[in-house]
Amino acid sequence: MRDFVYYTPTEVVFGRSAENRLPELIKKYGGNKVLIHYGGGSAERSGLLPGIRTALEAAGIAYSELGGVVPNPRLSLVREGISLCRREGVDFILAVGGGSVIDSSKGIAYGLAYDGDIWDFFDGKAAPAAACPVGVVLTIPASGSEMSDSTVLTDDVNGLKRGCNSNYCRPRFAIMNPERTFSLPAYQTACGITDIMMHTMERYFSKERMNITDAIAEALMRSVFNDGKALMKNPEDYALRASMMWAGSLSHNGLTGCGAVSDFGTHRLEHELSTMYGVAHGAGLAALWCHWARYVFQEEPARFRSFAVNVLGREDNYSCDEEVLEDVTSCMRDFYHEIGMPASIPELIGRKATAEEISLMAERCSRGGSFRVGNFKQLGRREMEEIYNLANS
Ligand code: NZQ
Ligand code: ZN
């Protein structure tokens, strides 16, 4: 197993009455002038944003607002947010939404503490050394960004989606009321289920590991696999919504990867699908995973066997490795279909990707052939193209 640091500073306030604590938490973490940052309208329509404005006004907390974050959040809006916050003296960013809003908020927070161009952190020219504090009111369990060290932005001019990791961006608090997720469209719920399970799968398929982490990871994935299917049939079941919301945070705050070496190859490949086709991140992951699994299976068939038995609940009566592979991939394909997700690129975008598109995605993902992704099996440009081609059949 690998040495590790486990650092999860985010204060989580969870449950039906969690939002009542918002003004107190903003003050506790030093907010005097807040930017309320949000997406395309769901938080307004649900009454969440009007309630937040009223609560801040009652507590005497000044605020500015910036809405309009889109899924796969854009660098251009982050730049606009940085200028607005500088102009208005904002010292605290409140993200009201999901991964896209949180990541846009984290981008603004980095920018406020940096004199150079914010994209420097995303193309590796500089490393963050500070960030303005961020708090979260979560409305969709999926990305885990409410506790993660990660920020994923899209340069909408140059068509690049890139991540930046550092502890500075970890939110100070996350308010999670599962009732807020009742209004999610079924497709977004399913994208979330896929992403949550995948964040632990990306850590579980590792050649280095420790027993306690395996036990936690398997329990989390088993629960998301089973509760996810149940949730799609009972979207207003509070206990299932709560289970998914907490799983979303635990799956990406580092807990399920302690001692392991994260892979995140499927994530890297997916970011190119989101950039190329504008698809939802979770759906892109579902379109790729079975094909990634087929490509890397021989690295360690026993790992897939453990996944089949301890996560998917399969009988351990396989007579050969090939049976394990067929069973795991068909079981996961059925799972994705059952919750309404695609399991290939044609199912994702409604047609086959062209050879030129696949070549461009591999080119961008490998940064012109100079960059490899994944750890369970390292993937260079050629391997990336082969996986895209498998997923395209
Ligand atoms: O914009 P609004 O109107 O709010 O609608 C949103 C959006 O269209 C809607 N929605 C959110 N909460 C709702 C709701 N609709 C009804 N009721 C509610 N309660 O859902 C849509 C999707 O929202 P988005 O924030 O885009 O989803 P998600 O949380 O899946 O975030 C996806 C982004 O996170 C990144 C992804 O790459 C993608 O850009 N990721 C961030 C990570 C991180 N920072 O740690 C890790 C992940 O692997 C991921 O890469
Ligand atoms: Zn993800």
Tab-separated table of C-alpha atoms and ligand atoms in Angstrom:
chain	number	residue	atom	x	y	z
A	1	MET	CA	0.000	0.000	0.000
A	2	ARG	CA	0.962	3.624	-0.527
A	3	ASP	CA	1.645	6.165	2.198
A	4	PHE	CA	-1.130	8.720	2.297
A	5	VAL	CA	-2.420	11.961	3.779
A	6	TYR	CA	-6.110	12.082	4.609
A	7	TYR	CA	-7.337	15.668	4.825
A	8	THR	CA	-11.044	16.517	4.780
A	9	PRO	CA	-11.537	19.909	6.413
A	10	THR	CA	-15.100	20.537	5.155
A	11	GLU	CA	-17.748	20.955	7.853
A	12	VAL	CA	-20.771	18.954	6.711
A	13	VAL	CA	-24.238	19.930	7.916
A	14	PHE	CA	-26.696	17.296	6.749
A	15	GLY	CA	-30.477	16.917	6.855
A	16	ARG	CA	-33.838	18.581	6.461
A	17	SER	CA	-33.029	21.615	8.595
A	18	ALA	CA	-29.426	22.052	7.420
A	19	GLU	CA	-30.082	25.296	5.533
A	20	ASN	CA	-31.047	27.110	8.746
A	21	ARG	CA	-27.373	27.106	9.692
A	22	LEU	CA	-26.230	29.027	6.586
A	23	PRO	CA	-25.775	32.585	7.997
A	24	GLU	CA	-24.001	31.246	11.074
A	25	LEU	CA	-21.606	29.196	8.934
A	26	ILE	CA	-20.797	32.086	6.588
A	27	LYS	CA	-19.894	34.250	9.589
A	28	LYS	CA	-17.921	31.441	11.213
A	29	TYR	CA	-15.743	31.125	8.117
A	30	GLY	CA	-15.123	34.854	7.769
A	31	GLY	CA	-17.662	35.941	5.142
A	32	ASN	CA	-18.465	39.673	5.241
A	33	LYS	CA	-19.379	40.188	1.595
A	34	VAL	CA	-20.654	37.087	-0.165
A	35	LEU	CA	-20.940	36.174	-3.835
A	36	ILE	CA	-23.966	33.908	-4.310
A	37	HIS	CA	-23.010	31.850	-7.373
A	38	TYR	CA	-25.554	29.597	-9.091
A	39	GLY	CA	-26.631	27.902	-12.308
A	40	GLY	CA	-29.410	28.152	-14.826
A	41	GLY	CA	-32.543	28.528	-12.740
A	42	SER	CA	-33.366	25.342	-10.813
A	43	ALA	CA	-32.392	26.901	-7.460
A	44	GLU	CA	-34.552	29.962	-8.194
A	45	ARG	CA	-37.550	27.878	-9.206
A	46	SER	CA	-37.324	25.598	-6.164
A	47	GLY	CA	-37.388	28.568	-3.769
A	48	LEU	CA	-33.905	27.800	-2.469
A	49	LEU	CA	-32.298	31.034	-3.694
A	50	PRO	CA	-35.104	33.326	-2.499
A	51	GLY	CA	-34.802	31.656	0.920
A	52	ILE	CA	-31.038	32.203	0.984
A	53	ARG	CA	-31.378	35.895	0.077
A	54	THR	CA	-33.915	36.391	2.856
A	55	ALA	CA	-31.742	34.554	5.396
A	56	LEU	CA	-28.630	36.592	4.532
A	57	GLU	CA	-30.536	39.876	4.672
A	58	ALA	CA	-32.021	38.953	8.057
A	59	ALA	CA	-28.502	38.185	9.347
A	60	GLY	CA	-27.078	41.456	7.980
A	61	ILE	CA	-24.730	39.714	5.519
A	62	ALA	CA	-24.113	41.725	2.340
A	63	TYR	CA	-24.085	39.849	-0.962
A	64	SER	CA	-23.685	40.105	-4.736
A	65	GLU	CA	-24.960	37.525	-7.210
A	66	LEU	CA	-23.727	35.785	-10.326
A	67	GLY	CA	-25.889	33.116	-11.995
A	68	GLY	CA	-25.624	31.388	-15.350
A	69	VAL	CA	-23.183	28.558	-14.629
A	70	VAL	CA	-23.729	25.814	-17.229
A	71	PRO	CA	-22.873	22.105	-16.937
A	72	ASN	CA	-19.168	21.712	-17.785
A	73	PRO	CA	-18.576	25.195	-16.336
A	74	ARG	CA	-16.842	27.828	-18.420
A	75	LEU	CA	-13.653	29.727	-17.863
A	76	SER	CA	-15.233	32.878	-19.338
A	77	LEU	CA	-17.807	33.064	-16.515
A	78	VAL	CA	-15.086	32.399	-13.933
A	79	ARG	CA	-13.163	35.388	-15.296
A	80	GLU	CA	-16.318	37.497	-15.134
A	81	GLY	CA	-16.823	36.365	-11.523
A	82	ILE	CA	-13.272	37.306	-10.544
A	83	SER	CA	-13.711	40.839	-11.924
A	84	LEU	CA	-17.097	41.238	-10.254
A	85	CYS	CA	-15.780	40.060	-6.864
A	86	ARG	CA	-12.774	42.410	-7.061
A	87	ARG	CA	-15.036	45.322	-7.953
A	88	GLU	CA	-17.464	44.600	-5.134
A	89	GLY	CA	-15.031	43.565	-2.409
A	90	VAL	CA	-16.308	39.987	-2.083
A	91	ASP	CA	-14.481	37.856	0.491
A	92	PHE	CA	-16.566	34.649	0.474
A	93	ILE	CA	-18.047	32.571	-2.382
A	94	LEU	CA	-21.288	30.685	-1.761
A	95	ALA	CA	-21.929	27.975	-4.362
A	96	VAL	CA	-25.622	27.069	-4.645
A	97	GLY	CA	-25.869	24.076	-6.961
A	98	GLY	CA	-23.908	21.020	-8.086
A	99	GLY	CA	-20.439	20.226	-9.371
A	100	SER	CA	-20.525	22.834	-12.115
A	101	VAL	CA	-21.470	25.690	-9.789
A	102	ILE	CA	-19.031	24.522	-7.109
A	103	ASP	CA	-16.152	24.250	-9.580
A	104	SER	CA	-16.939	27.650	-11.058
A	105	SER	CA	-16.921	29.013	-7.493
A	106	LYS	CA	-13.591	27.349	-6.766
A	107	GLY	CA	-12.183	28.878	-9.962
A	108	ILE	CA	-13.276	32.357	-8.855
A	109	ALA	CA	-11.853	31.677	-5.387
A	110	TYR	CA	-8.448	30.774	-6.862
A	111	GLY	CA	-8.522	33.818	-9.134
A	112	LEU	CA	-9.194	36.217	-6.273
A	113	ALA	CA	-6.000	35.096	-4.553
A	114	TYR	CA	-3.783	35.221	-7.664
A	115	ASP	CA	-2.373	38.060	-9.721
A	116	GLY	CA	-1.772	36.040	-12.886
A	117	ASP	CA	-4.173	34.303	-15.276
A	118	ILE	CA	-6.390	31.716	-13.571
A	119	TRP	CA	-5.856	29.212	-16.428
A	120	ASP	CA	-2.181	28.972	-15.337
A	121	PHE	CA	-3.377	26.479	-12.694
A	122	PHE	CA	-5.143	24.341	-15.276
A	123	ASP	CA	-2.420	24.066	-17.866
A	124	GLY	CA	0.284	23.413	-15.289
A	125	LYS	CA	2.100	26.762	-15.526
A	126	ALA	CA	1.594	27.495	-11.820
A	127	ALA	CA	0.311	25.842	-8.642
A	128	PRO	CA	-2.268	27.515	-6.384
A	129	ALA	CA	-0.946	28.923	-3.107
A	130	ALA	CA	-4.199	30.338	-1.704
A	131	ALA	CA	-7.913	30.734	-2.399
A	132	CYS	CA	-10.791	32.824	-1.134
A	133	PRO	CA	-13.050	30.680	1.135
A	134	VAL	CA	-15.920	28.777	-0.508
A	135	GLY	CA	-19.093	27.389	1.090
A	136	VAL	CA	-21.623	25.098	-0.596
A	137	VAL	CA	-25.364	24.530	-0.567
A	138	LEU	CA	-25.543	21.281	-2.527
A	139	THR	CA	-28.492	20.545	-4.841
A	140	ILE	CA	-27.272	17.481	-6.762
A	141	PRO	CA	-25.198	14.586	-5.450
A	142	ALA	CA	-22.720	13.581	-8.138
A	143	SER	CA	-19.346	15.303	-8.441
A	144	GLY	CA	-18.311	15.188	-4.784
A	145	SER	CA	-16.856	18.655	-5.350
A	146	GLU	CA	-18.448	19.797	-2.079
A	147	MET	CA	-15.601	18.038	-0.222
A	148	SER	CA	-13.016	17.397	-2.932
A	149	ASP	CA	-9.704	19.086	-3.700
A	150	SER	CA	-10.574	19.169	-7.382
A	151	THR	CA	-11.777	21.901	-9.758
A	152	VAL	CA	-12.718	21.091	-13.347
A	153	LEU	CA	-13.199	23.940	-15.835
A	154	THR	CA	-13.686	24.225	-19.578
A	155	ASP	CA	-11.788	26.805	-21.601
A	156	ASP	CA	-14.720	27.639	-23.864
A	157	VAL	CA	-12.562	29.497	-26.383
A	158	ASN	CA	-9.999	26.756	-26.990
A	159	GLY	CA	-12.205	23.721	-26.290
A	160	LEU	CA	-10.140	22.323	-23.413
A	161	LYS	CA	-11.503	20.742	-20.216
A	162	ARG	CA	-8.902	20.570	-17.464
A	163	GLY	CA	-8.677	19.882	-13.745
A	164	CYS	CA	-6.624	21.415	-10.977
A	165	ASN	CA	-6.091	19.769	-7.593
A	166	SER	CA	-5.109	21.464	-4.359
A	167	ASN	CA	-6.349	21.568	-0.783
A	168	TYR	CA	-6.846	25.346	-0.953
A	169	CYS	CA	-10.118	24.972	-2.820
A	170	ARG	CA	-11.760	22.504	-0.439
A	171	PRO	CA	-15.032	24.099	0.691
A	172	ARG	CA	-15.179	25.332	4.289
A	173	PHE	CA	-18.676	23.922	4.719
A	174	ALA	CA	-21.256	21.930	2.787
A	175	ILE	CA	-24.944	22.144	3.537
A	176	MET	CA	-26.783	19.042	2.342
A	177	ASN	CA	-30.542	18.705	2.505
A	178	PRO	CA	-31.613	15.567	0.595
A	179	GLU	CA	-35.093	17.052	0.061
A	180	ARG	CA	-33.511	19.586	-2.291
A	181	THR	CA	-32.729	16.746	-4.686
A	182	PHE	CA	-36.356	15.592	-5.128
A	183	SER	CA	-36.700	18.052	-8.026
A	184	LEU	CA	-33.843	16.528	-10.042
A	185	PRO	CA	-34.791	15.200	-13.480
A	186	ALA	CA	-34.364	11.396	-13.691
A	187	TYR	CA	-31.488	11.772	-16.162
A	188	GLN	CA	-29.503	13.995	-13.772
A	189	THR	CA	-30.183	11.616	-10.890
A	190	ALA	CA	-28.791	8.758	-12.984
A	191	CYS	CA	-25.751	10.782	-14.067
A	192	GLY	CA	-25.086	11.434	-10.398
A	193	ILE	CA	-25.393	7.763	-9.429
A	194	THR	CA	-22.923	6.862	-12.180
A	195	ASP	CA	-20.382	9.517	-11.200
A	196	ILE	CA	-20.592	8.685	-7.482
A	197	MET	CA	-19.962	4.983	-8.065
A	198	MET	CA	-17.200	5.789	-10.542
A	199	HIS	CA	-15.258	8.000	-8.117
A	200	THR	CA	-14.689	4.959	-5.931
A	201	MET	CA	-14.199	2.580	-8.881
A	202	GLU	CA	-11.391	4.872	-10.056
A	203	ARG	CA	-9.703	4.320	-6.687
A	204	TYR	CA	-10.603	0.639	-6.289
A	205	PHE	CA	-8.955	-0.523	-9.515
A	206	SER	CA	-5.498	-0.103	-8.068
A	207	LYS	CA	-2.619	-2.538	-7.711
A	208	GLU	CA	-1.738	-1.083	-4.340
A	209	ARG	CA	-4.343	-1.167	-1.584
A	210	MET	CA	-5.189	-1.820	2.046
A	211	ASN	CA	-7.890	-4.040	3.499
A	212	ILE	CA	-9.848	-1.417	5.397
A	213	THR	CA	-10.012	0.854	2.340
A	214	ASP	CA	-11.222	-2.080	0.224
A	215	ALA	CA	-13.941	-2.849	2.753
A	216	ILE	CA	-15.132	0.780	2.849
A	217	ALA	CA	-14.964	1.100	-0.944
A	218	GLU	CA	-16.884	-2.120	-1.579
A	219	ALA	CA	-19.600	-1.167	0.913
A	220	LEU	CA	-19.981	2.255	-0.706
A	221	MET	CA	-20.130	0.926	-4.266
A	222	ARG	CA	-22.545	-1.885	-3.297
A	223	SER	CA	-24.801	0.625	-1.637
A	224	VAL	CA	-24.768	3.037	-4.598
A	225	PHE	CA	-25.348	0.128	-7.014
A	226	ASN	CA	-28.395	-1.140	-5.087
A	227	ASP	CA	-29.789	2.154	-3.786
A	228	GLY	CA	-29.246	3.742	-7.192
A	229	LYS	CA	-31.582	1.254	-8.865
A	230	ALA	CA	-34.137	1.650	-6.068
A	231	LEU	CA	-33.907	5.452	-6.222
A	232	MET	CA	-34.732	5.556	-9.919
A	233	LYS	CA	-38.020	3.799	-9.058
A	234	ASN	CA	-38.704	5.881	-5.910
A	235	PRO	CA	-37.316	9.380	-6.541
A	236	GLU	CA	-39.059	10.910	-3.516
A	237	ASP	CA	-37.754	8.394	-1.004
A	238	TYR	CA	-35.899	10.552	1.526
A	239	ALA	CA	-33.728	7.714	2.866
A	240	LEU	CA	-32.525	6.777	-0.623
A	241	ARG	CA	-31.863	10.417	-1.558
A	242	ALA	CA	-29.944	10.855	1.700
A	243	SER	CA	-27.907	7.708	1.104
A	244	MET	CA	-26.936	8.922	-2.355
A	245	MET	CA	-26.063	12.412	-1.161
A	246	TRP	CA	-23.728	11.205	1.549
A	247	ALA	CA	-22.215	8.573	-0.734
A	248	GLY	CA	-21.444	11.347	-3.229
A	249	SER	CA	-19.319	13.193	-0.698
A	250	LEU	CA	-17.602	10.137	0.774
A	251	SER	CA	-16.788	8.750	-2.640
A	252	HIS	CA	-14.655	11.723	-3.645
A	253	ASN	CA	-13.232	13.136	-0.421
A	254	GLY	CA	-10.315	10.682	-0.431
A	255	LEU	CA	-11.684	8.125	2.043
A	256	THR	CA	-12.159	5.312	-0.478
A	257	GLY	CA	-8.647	5.667	-1.869
A	258	CYS	CA	-6.424	5.711	1.230
A	259	GLY	CA	-3.379	3.536	0.552
A	260	ALA	CA	-4.362	3.000	-3.081
A	261	VAL	CA	-3.110	4.603	-6.315
A	262	SER	CA	-6.033	6.299	-8.050
A	263	ASP	CA	-6.582	5.520	-11.718
A	264	PHE	CA	-8.936	8.211	-13.097
A	265	GLY	CA	-8.214	7.128	-16.679
A	266	THR	CA	-11.942	6.819	-17.477
A	267	HIS	CA	-12.454	10.330	-16.086
A	268	ARG	CA	-9.729	11.774	-18.292
A	269	LEU	CA	-11.151	10.066	-21.347
A	270	GLU	CA	-14.624	11.305	-20.424
A	271	HIS	CA	-13.599	14.935	-20.132
A	272	GLU	CA	-12.873	14.850	-23.863
A	273	LEU	CA	-16.378	13.495	-24.566
A	274	SER	CA	-17.939	16.344	-22.516
A	275	THR	CA	-15.825	18.880	-24.377
A	276	MET	CA	-16.466	17.429	-27.836
A	277	TYR	CA	-20.183	16.735	-27.512
A	278	GLY	CA	-21.344	18.819	-24.517
A	279	VAL	CA	-22.694	15.691	-22.791
A	280	ALA	CA	-23.241	15.308	-19.042
A	281	HIS	CA	-20.153	13.996	-17.235
A	282	GLY	CA	-21.923	10.996	-15.630
A	283	ALA	CA	-23.409	9.866	-18.946
A	284	GLY	CA	-19.993	10.082	-20.601
A	285	LEU	CA	-18.487	7.886	-17.893
A	286	ALA	CA	-21.206	5.243	-18.377
A	287	ALA	CA	-20.530	5.230	-22.131
A	288	LEU	CA	-16.862	4.405	-21.535
A	289	TRP	CA	-16.428	2.243	-18.449
A	290	CYS	CA	-17.225	-1.256	-19.787
A	291	HIS	CA	-14.848	-0.655	-22.698
A	292	TRP	CA	-12.079	0.599	-20.427
A	293	ALA	CA	-12.645	-2.530	-18.299
A	294	ARG	CA	-12.306	-4.812	-21.316
A	295	TYR	CA	-9.094	-3.019	-22.335
A	296	VAL	CA	-7.350	-3.182	-18.947
A	297	PHE	CA	-8.793	-6.465	-17.621
A	298	GLN	CA	-5.641	-8.560	-18.049
A	299	GLU	CA	-3.725	-6.245	-15.689
A	300	GLU	CA	-5.380	-8.029	-12.771
A	301	PRO	CA	-8.407	-10.277	-13.394
A	302	ALA	CA	-8.670	-11.070	-9.668
A	303	ARG	CA	-9.538	-7.430	-8.980
A	304	PHE	CA	-12.519	-7.640	-11.312
A	305	ARG	CA	-13.562	-10.877	-9.632
A	306	SER	CA	-13.614	-9.135	-6.220
A	307	PHE	CA	-15.647	-6.318	-7.773
A	308	ALA	CA	-18.125	-8.842	-9.228
A	309	VAL	CA	-18.625	-10.712	-5.968
A	310	ASN	CA	-18.315	-7.978	-3.327
A	311	VAL	CA	-19.942	-5.097	-5.204
A	312	LEU	CA	-22.235	-6.508	-7.878
A	313	GLY	CA	-23.354	-9.421	-5.680
A	314	ARG	CA	-22.447	-12.165	-8.202
A	315	GLU	CA	-21.891	-15.816	-7.280
A	316	ASP	CA	-18.191	-16.685	-7.064
A	317	ASN	CA	-18.415	-19.719	-9.350
A	318	TYR	CA	-16.455	-18.523	-12.355
A	319	SER	CA	-14.509	-21.219	-14.198
A	320	CYS	CA	-12.105	-18.843	-15.995
A	321	ASP	CA	-11.067	-15.182	-16.213
A	322	GLU	CA	-13.018	-14.612	-19.425
A	323	GLU	CA	-16.241	-15.473	-17.592
A	324	VAL	CA	-15.446	-12.795	-14.993
A	325	LEU	CA	-14.908	-10.177	-17.690
A	326	GLU	CA	-18.106	-11.059	-19.559
A	327	ASP	CA	-20.120	-11.088	-16.354
A	328	VAL	CA	-18.785	-7.765	-15.005
A	329	THR	CA	-19.217	-5.916	-18.293
A	330	SER	CA	-22.695	-7.286	-18.992
A	331	CYS	CA	-23.790	-6.625	-15.400
A	332	MET	CA	-22.561	-3.010	-15.533
A	333	ARG	CA	-24.093	-2.502	-18.990
A	334	ASP	CA	-27.457	-3.741	-17.663
A	335	PHE	CA	-27.080	-1.447	-14.643
A	336	TYR	CA	-26.443	1.596	-16.821
A	337	HIS	CA	-29.388	0.735	-19.042
A	338	GLU	CA	-31.662	0.102	-16.056
A	339	ILE	CA	-30.992	3.583	-14.637
A	340	GLY	CA	-31.296	5.218	-18.071
A	341	MET	CA	-27.632	5.726	-18.931
A	342	PRO	CA	-25.845	4.935	-22.225
A	343	ALA	CA	-23.228	2.177	-22.347
A	344	SER	CA	-21.432	3.207	-25.548
A	345	ILE	CA	-20.598	6.346	-27.540
A	346	PRO	CA	-23.374	5.759	-30.117
A	347	GLU	CA	-25.881	5.417	-27.275
A	348	LEU	CA	-24.482	8.633	-25.768
A	349	ILE	CA	-24.520	10.899	-28.830
A	350	GLY	CA	-27.031	9.143	-31.100
A	351	ARG	CA	-24.463	8.249	-33.777
A	352	LYS	CA	-20.969	6.869	-34.101
A	353	ALA	CA	-18.076	9.209	-33.433
A	354	THR	CA	-16.065	9.865	-36.610
A	355	ALA	CA	-12.450	8.743	-36.922
A	356	GLU	CA	-11.420	12.426	-36.909
A	357	GLU	CA	-13.299	13.074	-33.664
A	358	ILE	CA	-11.677	10.078	-31.969
A	359	SER	CA	-8.273	11.156	-33.142
A	360	LEU	CA	-8.834	14.709	-31.835
A	361	MET	CA	-10.078	13.447	-28.451
A	362	ALA	CA	-7.003	11.227	-28.050
A	363	GLU	CA	-4.786	14.101	-29.169
A	364	ARG	CA	-6.267	16.463	-26.589
A	365	CYS	CA	-6.382	13.874	-23.791
A	366	SER	CA	-2.729	12.973	-24.330
A	367	ARG	CA	-1.798	16.653	-24.824
A	368	GLY	CA	-0.329	15.999	-28.216
A	369	GLY	CA	1.013	12.575	-27.248
A	370	SER	CA	3.104	13.879	-24.339
A	371	PHE	CA	0.837	12.881	-21.458
A	372	ARG	CA	-0.315	9.508	-20.122
A	373	VAL	CA	-3.390	8.876	-17.990
A	374	GLY	CA	-4.459	6.064	-15.655
A	375	ASN	CA	-2.478	3.878	-13.290
A	376	PHE	CA	-4.109	0.448	-13.219
A	377	LYS	CA	-2.899	0.477	-16.811
A	378	GLN	CA	-1.205	3.572	-18.143
A	379	LEU	CA	-2.747	4.899	-21.319
A	380	GLY	CA	-0.942	6.888	-23.986
A	381	ARG	CA	-2.404	8.339	-27.164
A	382	ARG	CA	-2.658	4.978	-28.991
A	383	GLU	CA	-4.335	3.215	-26.053
A	384	MET	CA	-6.788	6.105	-25.666
A	385	GLU	CA	-7.784	5.811	-29.301
A	386	GLU	CA	-8.248	2.057	-28.937
A	387	ILE	CA	-10.593	2.514	-25.967
A	388	TYR	CA	-12.610	5.200	-27.785
A	389	ASN	CA	-12.874	2.807	-30.726
A	390	LEU	CA	-14.066	-0.046	-28.498
A	391	ALA	CA	-16.692	2.285	-27.003
A	392	ASN	CA	-17.722	3.391	-30.501
A	393	SER	CA	-18.766	-0.070	-31.748
B	1	NZQ	O1	-28.194	24.981	-13.766
B	1	NZQ	P1	-29.409	24.533	-13.027
B	1	NZQ	O2	-30.665	25.148	-13.487
B	1	NZQ	O3	-29.220	24.614	-11.532
B	1	NZQ	O4	-29.624	22.953	-13.400
B	1	NZQ	C1	-28.697	21.946	-13.049
B	1	NZQ	C2	-27.910	21.417	-14.254
B	1	NZQ	O5	-28.626	21.593	-15.442
B	1	NZQ	C3	-29.477	20.732	-12.607
B	1	NZQ	N1	-29.789	20.717	-11.191
B	1	NZQ	C4	-28.926	20.785	-10.156
B	1	NZQ	N2	-29.590	20.653	-8.995
B	1	NZQ	C5	-30.902	20.533	-9.300
B	1	NZQ	C6	-31.036	20.575	-10.703
B	1	NZQ	N3	-32.226	20.459	-11.317
B	1	NZQ	C7	-33.307	20.305	-10.535
B	1	NZQ	N4	-33.258	20.214	-9.192
B	1	NZQ	C8	-32.070	20.315	-8.536
B	1	NZQ	N5	-32.022	20.194	-7.200
B	1	NZQ	O6	-28.631	19.634	-12.870
B	1	NZQ	C9	-27.842	19.923	-14.030
B	1	NZQ	C10	-26.438	19.398	-13.812
B	1	NZQ	O7	-25.763	20.134	-12.811
B	1	NZQ	P2	-24.164	20.027	-12.695
B	1	NZQ	O8	-23.736	20.879	-11.576
B	1	NZQ	O9	-23.555	20.248	-14.030
B	1	NZQ	O10	-23.974	18.471	-12.333
B	1	NZQ	P3	-22.842	17.728	-11.555
B	1	NZQ	O11	-22.948	17.927	-10.104
B	1	NZQ	O12	-22.846	16.348	-12.083
B	1	NZQ	O13	-21.474	18.458	-11.989
B	1	NZQ	C11	-20.834	18.127	-13.208
B	1	NZQ	C12	-19.524	18.873	-13.323
B	1	NZQ	O14	-18.653	18.502	-12.235
B	1	NZQ	C13	-17.383	18.088	-12.797
B	1	NZQ	C14	-17.779	17.499	-14.106
B	1	NZQ	O15	-16.689	17.342	-14.982
B	1	NZQ	C15	-18.795	18.497	-14.612
B	1	NZQ	O16	-18.159	19.614	-15.159
B	1	NZQ	N6	-16.677	17.233	-11.844
B	1	NZQ	C16	-16.122	17.842	-10.781
B	1	NZQ	C17	-15.402	17.126	-9.840
B	1	NZQ	C18	-14.766	17.798	-8.681
B	1	NZQ	N7	-14.673	19.120	-8.703
B	1	NZQ	O17	-14.328	17.152	-7.716
B	1	NZQ	C19	-15.194	15.667	-9.957
B	1	NZQ	C20	-16.060	15.012	-10.979
B	1	NZQ	O18	-15.424	13.848	-11.429
B	1	NZQ	C21	-16.408	15.850	-12.156
B	1	NZQ	O19	-15.367	15.844	-13.131
B	2	ZN	ZN	-16.611	12.347	-11.864
